PDB file of C-alpha atoms in Angstrom:
ATOM      1  CA  MET A   7     -60.820 -66.395  34.991  1.00 80.00           C
ATOM      2  CA  PRO A   8     -61.132 -62.972  33.324  1.00 84.00           C
ATOM      3  CA  TYR A   9     -62.134 -59.943  35.399  1.00 89.00           C
ATOM      4  CA  ILE A  10     -64.771 -58.999  32.772  1.00 91.00           C
ATOM      5  CA  LYS A  11     -66.956 -61.950  31.824  1.00 91.00           C
ATOM      6  CA  ASP A  12     -70.441 -60.810  30.919  1.00 91.00           C
ATOM      7  CA  ARG A  13     -69.912 -58.319  28.078  1.00 94.00           C
ATOM      8  CA  VAL A  14     -67.594 -57.295  25.252  1.00 95.00           C
ATOM      9  CA  VAL A  15     -65.273 -54.459  26.229  1.00 94.00           C
ATOM     10  CA  HIS A  16     -62.940 -52.521  23.944  1.00 96.00           C
ATOM     11  CA  ASP A  17     -60.438 -50.636  26.112  1.00 95.00           C
ATOM     12  CA  ALA A  18     -59.946 -47.243  24.488  1.00 96.00           C
ATOM     13  CA  ASP A  19     -57.378 -45.811  26.904  1.00 93.00           C
ATOM     14  CA  SER A  20     -54.432 -48.071  27.648  1.00 97.00           C
ATOM     15  CA  HIS A  21     -50.834 -46.899  27.634  1.00 97.00           C
ATOM     16  CA  THR A  22     -47.328 -48.207  27.367  1.00 98.00           C
ATOM     17  CA  MET A  23     -45.014 -47.273  30.230  1.00 96.00           C
ATOM     18  CA  GLU A  24     -41.746 -46.615  28.459  1.00 96.00           C
ATOM     19  CA  LEU A  25     -38.406 -47.500  29.974  1.00 94.00           C
ATOM     20  CA  PRO A  26     -35.290 -45.405  29.238  1.00 92.00           C
ATOM     21  CA  ASN A  27     -34.251 -47.866  26.509  1.00 93.00           C
ATOM     22  CA  TRP A  28     -37.639 -47.593  24.715  1.00 96.00           C
ATOM     23  CA  PHE A  29     -36.118 -46.014  21.612  1.00 97.00           C
ATOM     24  CA  ASP A  30     -32.960 -48.150  21.420  1.00 96.00           C
ATOM     25  CA  GLN A  31     -34.284 -50.056  18.409  1.00 97.00           C
ATOM     26  CA  PHE A  32     -35.997 -47.211  16.546  1.00 97.00           C
ATOM     27  CA  GLY A  33     -34.559 -43.864  17.585  1.00 97.00           C
ATOM     28  CA  SER A  34     -31.553 -42.027  16.227  1.00 97.00           C
ATOM     29  CA  ASP A  35     -28.613 -41.574  18.575  1.00 97.00           C
ATOM     30  CA  ARG A  36     -29.894 -38.062  19.328  1.00 97.00           C
ATOM     31  CA  VAL A  37     -33.407 -39.293  20.190  1.00 97.00           C
ATOM     32  CA  LYS A  38     -32.088 -42.130  22.378  1.00 96.00           C
ATOM     33  CA  GLN A  39     -29.710 -39.841  24.276  1.00 95.00           C
ATOM     34  CA  ILE A  40     -32.293 -37.115  24.953  1.00 94.00           C
ATOM     35  CA  PHE A  41     -34.991 -39.608  25.950  1.00 94.00           C
ATOM     36  CA  LYS A  42     -32.717 -41.343  28.464  1.00 91.00           C
ATOM     37  CA  LYS A  43     -31.787 -37.976  30.021  1.00 89.00           C
ATOM     38  CA  ARG A  44     -35.475 -37.238  30.565  1.00 87.00           C
ATOM     39  CA  PHE A  45     -35.605 -40.128  33.076  1.00 80.00           C
ATOM     40  CA  GLN A  46     -32.639 -39.172  35.236  1.00 74.00           C
ATOM     41  CA  LYS A  47     -34.601 -37.229  37.854  1.00 61.00           C
ATOM     42  CA  THR A  48     -38.021 -38.806  37.533  1.00 58.00           C
ATOM     43  CA  HIS A  49     -39.833 -42.114  37.781  1.00 50.00           C
ATOM     44  CA  LEU A  50     -39.114 -44.517  40.636  1.00 53.00           C
ATOM     45  CA  GLU A  51     -35.812 -43.009  41.780  1.00 54.00           C
ATOM     46  CA  GLY A  52     -34.734 -42.162  38.249  1.00 56.00           C
ATOM     47  CA  THR A  53     -33.171 -44.442  35.693  1.00 57.00           C
ATOM     48  CA  GLU A  54     -31.738 -46.807  38.313  1.00 60.00           C
ATOM     49  CA  GLY A  55     -35.160 -47.573  39.778  1.00 75.00           C
ATOM     50  CA  LEU A  56     -36.592 -48.313  36.363  1.00 83.00           C
ATOM     51  CA  LYS A  57     -33.776 -50.736  35.557  1.00 83.00           C
ATOM     52  CA  THR A  58     -35.185 -53.084  38.200  1.00 88.00           C
ATOM     53  CA  MET A  59     -38.644 -53.297  36.615  1.00 91.00           C
ATOM     54  CA  PRO A  60     -37.942 -55.942  33.920  1.00 95.00           C
ATOM     55  CA  THR A  61     -36.242 -58.162  36.500  1.00 94.00           C
ATOM     56  CA  LEU A  62     -39.130 -57.738  38.936  1.00 94.00           C
ATOM     57  CA  HIS A  63     -41.660 -58.646  36.242  1.00 96.00           C
ATOM     58  CA  LYS A  64     -39.801 -61.877  35.443  1.00 96.00           C
ATOM     59  CA  LYS A  65     -39.568 -63.133  39.022  1.00 97.00           C
ATOM     60  CA  LYS A  66     -41.575 -66.312  39.537  1.00 97.00           C
ATOM     61  CA  GLN A  67     -43.194 -65.059  42.750  1.00 97.00           C
ATOM     62  CA  TYR A  68     -44.265 -61.775  41.111  1.00 97.00           C
ATOM     63  CA  ARG A  69     -45.645 -63.560  38.036  1.00 97.00           C
ATOM     64  CA  SER A  70     -47.544 -66.035  40.204  1.00 97.00           C
ATOM     65  CA  ARG A  71     -49.738 -63.116  41.361  1.00 97.00           C
ATOM     66  CA  ASN A  72     -50.372 -61.654  37.873  1.00 97.00           C
ATOM     67  CA  GLU A  73     -54.020 -62.692  37.659  1.00 96.00           C
ATOM     68  CA  LYS A  74     -54.866 -62.001  41.303  1.00 96.00           C
ATOM     69  CA  GLU A  75     -53.308 -58.509  41.211  1.00 97.00           C
ATOM     70  CA  ILE A  76     -54.387 -57.498  37.694  1.00 96.00           C
ATOM     71  CA  MET A  77     -56.469 -54.586  39.010  1.00 94.00           C
ATOM     72  CA  LEU A  78     -54.012 -53.590  41.743  1.00 96.00           C
ATOM     73  CA  ARG A  79     -50.719 -53.066  39.904  1.00 95.00           C
ATOM     74  CA  LYS A  80     -50.412 -49.707  38.187  1.00 95.00           C
ATOM     75  CA  ASN A  81     -47.972 -47.854  35.944  1.00 93.00           C
ATOM     76  CA  TYR A  82     -44.555 -49.569  35.724  1.00 93.00           C
ATOM     77  CA  LYS A  83     -45.674 -52.340  38.066  1.00 94.00           C
ATOM     78  CA  ALA A  84     -48.681 -53.270  35.912  1.00 96.00           C
ATOM     79  CA  LEU A  85     -48.553 -56.470  33.913  1.00 97.00           C
ATOM     80  CA  GLY A  86     -47.711 -55.539  30.329  1.00 98.00           C
ATOM     81  CA  ALA A  87     -46.620 -52.004  31.172  1.00 97.00           C
ATOM     82  CA  PHE A  88     -43.566 -52.185  28.885  1.00 97.00           C
ATOM     83  CA  ASP A  89     -43.640 -55.708  27.414  1.00 97.00           C
ATOM     84  CA  GLY A  90     -46.070 -56.554  24.616  1.00 97.00           C
ATOM     85  CA  LEU A  91     -46.193 -60.274  25.407  1.00 97.00           C
ATOM     86  CA  ASP A  92     -47.033 -59.508  29.017  1.00 98.00           C
ATOM     87  CA  ARG A  93     -49.724 -57.113  27.794  1.00 98.00           C
ATOM     88  CA  SER A  94     -51.354 -60.019  25.972  1.00 98.00           C
ATOM     89  CA  GLU A  95     -51.502 -61.909  29.264  1.00 97.00           C
ATOM     90  CA  ALA A  96     -52.919 -58.810  30.954  1.00 97.00           C
ATOM     91  CA  ILE A  97     -55.801 -58.478  28.511  1.00 97.00           C
ATOM     92  CA  ASP A  98     -56.516 -62.184  28.929  1.00 96.00           C
ATOM     93  CA  HIS A  99     -56.859 -61.600  32.693  1.00 96.00           C
ATOM     94  CA  LEU A 100     -58.877 -58.422  32.166  1.00 96.00           C
ATOM     95  CA  GLY A 101     -61.194 -59.977  29.616  1.00 96.00           C
ATOM     96  CA  VAL A 102     -61.133 -57.090  27.146  1.00 96.00           C
ATOM     97  CA  ALA A 103     -61.553 -57.760  23.435  1.00 97.00           C
ATOM     98  CA  THR A 104     -59.110 -55.073  22.247  1.00 98.00           C
ATOM     99  CA  GLN A 105     -57.002 -52.213  23.564  1.00 98.00           C
ATOM    100  CA  LEU A 106     -56.016 -48.971  21.912  1.00 98.00           C
ATOM    101  CA  VAL A 107     -52.423 -48.581  23.117  1.00 98.00           C
ATOM    102  CA  PHE A 108     -51.175 -45.007  23.482  1.00 98.00           C
ATOM    103  CA  PRO A 109     -47.618 -43.892  24.236  1.00 97.00           C
ATOM    104  CA  THR A 110     -47.117 -42.135  27.589  1.00 95.00           C
ATOM    105  CA  SER A 111     -43.722 -40.478  28.197  1.00 92.00           C
ATOM    106  CA  PRO A 112     -43.162 -39.621  24.525  1.00 94.00           C
ATOM    107  CA  ASN A 113     -46.479 -37.717  24.464  1.00 92.00           C
ATOM    108  CA  VAL A 114     -45.245 -35.195  27.010  1.00 90.00           C
ATOM    109  CA  TRP A 115     -41.988 -34.771  25.122  1.00 94.00           C
ATOM    110  CA  LEU A 116     -43.710 -34.504  21.734  1.00 95.00           C
ATOM    111  CA  GLU A 117     -46.179 -31.920  22.993  1.00 93.00           C
ATOM    112  CA  SER A 118     -43.325 -29.800  24.356  1.00 92.00           C
ATOM    113  CA  LEU A 119     -41.478 -30.096  21.034  1.00 95.00           C
ATOM    114  CA  GLU A 120     -44.597 -28.799  19.243  1.00 93.00           C
ATOM    115  CA  HIS A 121     -43.910 -25.436  20.896  1.00 92.00           C
ATOM    116  CA  ARG A 122     -40.237 -25.136  20.008  1.00 91.00           C
ATOM    117  CA  GLU A 123     -38.216 -24.535  16.887  1.00 89.00           C
ATOM    118  CA  GLU A 124     -36.819 -28.068  16.535  1.00 93.00           C
ATOM    119  CA  LEU A 125     -39.279 -29.408  13.958  1.00 95.00           C
ATOM    120  CA  ASP A 126     -36.854 -32.018  12.637  1.00 96.00           C
ATOM    121  CA  LEU A 127     -36.463 -33.448  16.128  1.00 97.00           C
ATOM    122  CA  LEU A 128     -40.244 -33.334  16.659  1.00 97.00           C
ATOM    123  CA  TYR A 129     -40.983 -35.454  13.597  1.00 97.00           C
ATOM    124  CA  GLU A 130     -38.004 -37.729  14.275  1.00 97.00           C
ATOM    125  CA  VAL A 131     -39.334 -38.453  17.784  1.00 98.00           C
ATOM    126  CA  ALA A 132     -42.842 -39.020  16.391  1.00 98.00           C
ATOM    127  CA  THR A 133     -41.552 -41.601  13.909  1.00 98.00           C
ATOM    128  CA  ALA A 134     -39.531 -43.409  16.602  1.00 98.00           C
ATOM    129  CA  THR A 135     -42.531 -43.336  18.945  1.00 98.00           C
ATOM    130  CA  ASN A 136     -44.849 -44.777  16.322  1.00 98.00           C
ATOM    131  CA  LYS A 137     -42.411 -47.533  15.381  1.00 98.00           C
ATOM    132  CA  ALA A 138     -42.033 -48.480  19.052  1.00 98.00           C
ATOM    133  CA  GLN A 139     -45.832 -48.592  19.542  1.00 98.00           C
ATOM    134  CA  VAL A 140     -46.315 -50.815  16.503  1.00 98.00           C
ATOM    135  CA  GLU A 141     -43.516 -53.112  17.682  1.00 98.00           C
ATOM    136  CA  PHE A 142     -45.050 -53.361  21.158  1.00 98.00           C
ATOM    137  CA  CYS A 143     -48.416 -54.429  19.686  1.00 98.00           C
ATOM    138  CA  LYS A 144     -47.347 -56.545  16.722  1.00 98.00           C
ATOM    139  CA  LYS A 145     -47.651 -60.003  18.275  1.00 97.00           C
ATOM    140  CA  ASP A 146     -51.300 -59.667  19.321  1.00 98.00           C
ATOM    141  CA  LYS A 147     -54.026 -58.443  16.963  1.00 98.00           C
ATOM    142  CA  ARG A 148     -56.055 -57.339  19.998  1.00 98.00           C
ATOM    143  CA  LEU A 149     -53.450 -54.664  20.725  1.00 98.00           C
ATOM    144  CA  LEU A 150     -54.111 -51.632  18.543  1.00 98.00           C
ATOM    145  CA  PRO A 151     -51.169 -49.203  18.378  1.00 98.00           C
ATOM    146  CA  VAL A 152     -51.938 -45.487  18.366  1.00 98.00           C
ATOM    147  CA  GLY A 153     -49.542 -43.286  16.390  1.00 98.00           C
ATOM    148  CA  TYR A 154     -48.697 -39.685  17.258  1.00 98.00           C
ATOM    149  CA  VAL A 155     -49.098 -37.033  14.555  1.00 98.00           C
ATOM    150  CA  PRO A 156     -47.497 -33.639  15.274  1.00 97.00           C
ATOM    151  CA  LEU A 157     -49.329 -30.642  13.832  1.00 96.00           C
ATOM    152  CA  ALA A 158     -46.544 -28.040  13.960  1.00 95.00           C
ATOM    153  CA  ASP A 159     -46.034 -28.285  10.175  1.00 95.00           C
ATOM    154  CA  LEU A 160     -49.222 -29.226   8.324  1.00 93.00           C
ATOM    155  CA  GLU A 161     -47.419 -30.604   5.271  1.00 94.00           C
ATOM    156  CA  LYS A 162     -45.276 -32.812   7.474  1.00 96.00           C
ATOM    157  CA  ALA A 163     -48.354 -33.704   9.556  1.00 96.00           C
ATOM    158  CA  SER A 164     -50.041 -35.215   6.529  1.00 97.00           C
ATOM    159  CA  LEU A 165     -46.937 -37.247   5.736  1.00 97.00           C
ATOM    160  CA  ALA A 166     -46.565 -38.291   9.394  1.00 98.00           C
ATOM    161  CA  ALA A 167     -50.188 -39.508   9.490  1.00 98.00           C
ATOM    162  CA  LYS A 168     -49.703 -41.565   6.332  1.00 98.00           C
ATOM    163  CA  GLU A 169     -46.417 -42.951   7.650  1.00 98.00           C
ATOM    164  CA  ALA A 170     -48.007 -43.959  10.978  1.00 98.00           C
ATOM    165  CA  LEU A 171     -50.900 -45.719   9.255  1.00 98.00           C
ATOM    166  CA  ASN A 172     -48.617 -47.433   6.743  1.00 98.00           C
ATOM    167  CA  MET A 173     -46.411 -48.826   9.513  1.00 98.00           C
ATOM    168  CA  GLY A 174     -49.449 -50.309  11.274  1.00 98.00           C
ATOM    169  CA  SER A 175     -50.967 -47.716  13.594  1.00 98.00           C
ATOM    170  CA  LYS A 176     -54.684 -48.379  14.077  1.00 98.00           C
ATOM    171  CA  GLY A 177     -55.459 -44.945  15.484  1.00 98.00           C
ATOM    172  CA  LEU A 178     -53.897 -41.497  15.431  1.00 98.00           C
ATOM    173  CA  LEU A 179     -53.277 -39.109  18.307  1.00 97.00           C
ATOM    174  CA  ILE A 180     -52.885 -35.393  17.739  1.00 95.00           C
ATOM    175  CA  PRO A 181     -51.653 -32.897  20.340  1.00 91.00           C
ATOM    176  CA  TRP A 182     -54.252 -31.522  22.722  1.00 88.00           C
ATOM    177  CA  ALA A 183     -52.736 -28.012  22.565  1.00 85.00           C
ATOM    178  CA  CYS A 184     -52.282 -25.936  19.437  1.00 85.00           C
ATOM    179  CA  PRO A 185     -48.693 -26.034  18.175  1.00 81.00           C
ATOM    180  CA  LYS A 186     -46.506 -22.950  18.111  1.00 73.00           C
TER     181      LYS A 186
END
């Protein structure tokens, strides 16, 4: 039985919770290496703590409480935090019609790159982020991937926006702070 039953709700602020291997399929070696290093001293006892999350989410006992605990589990413990198929189950339990799905960890990294000199890395990370978001959402039309568009170089920003939309992003996110 869905949590929301009596109205149509479009969730405009859902996020992926990226694991250290988030960019393994779409990032360059440089992007993958830097992203994994960002997790070493953060998040649930660092990289080791996060490695347990996929196993936890697949345990029969944990899954048996998915519907009952849909509003209780947060961040990496939430149903569908890092798995698109699980996210489909989550929105079934929630009863929302659609979700805009924003990246989380890459946003912080991208916003910091906006204020440095490494523009090639900035746009490389944005492309990898957008590809990962589209991949996460691709099996459920209710999941609407949001692409990140850096503004540090306005010519590249225009190209990045077009690229994100062409690959399947349904919304675009720009940095909250002015770039360098």
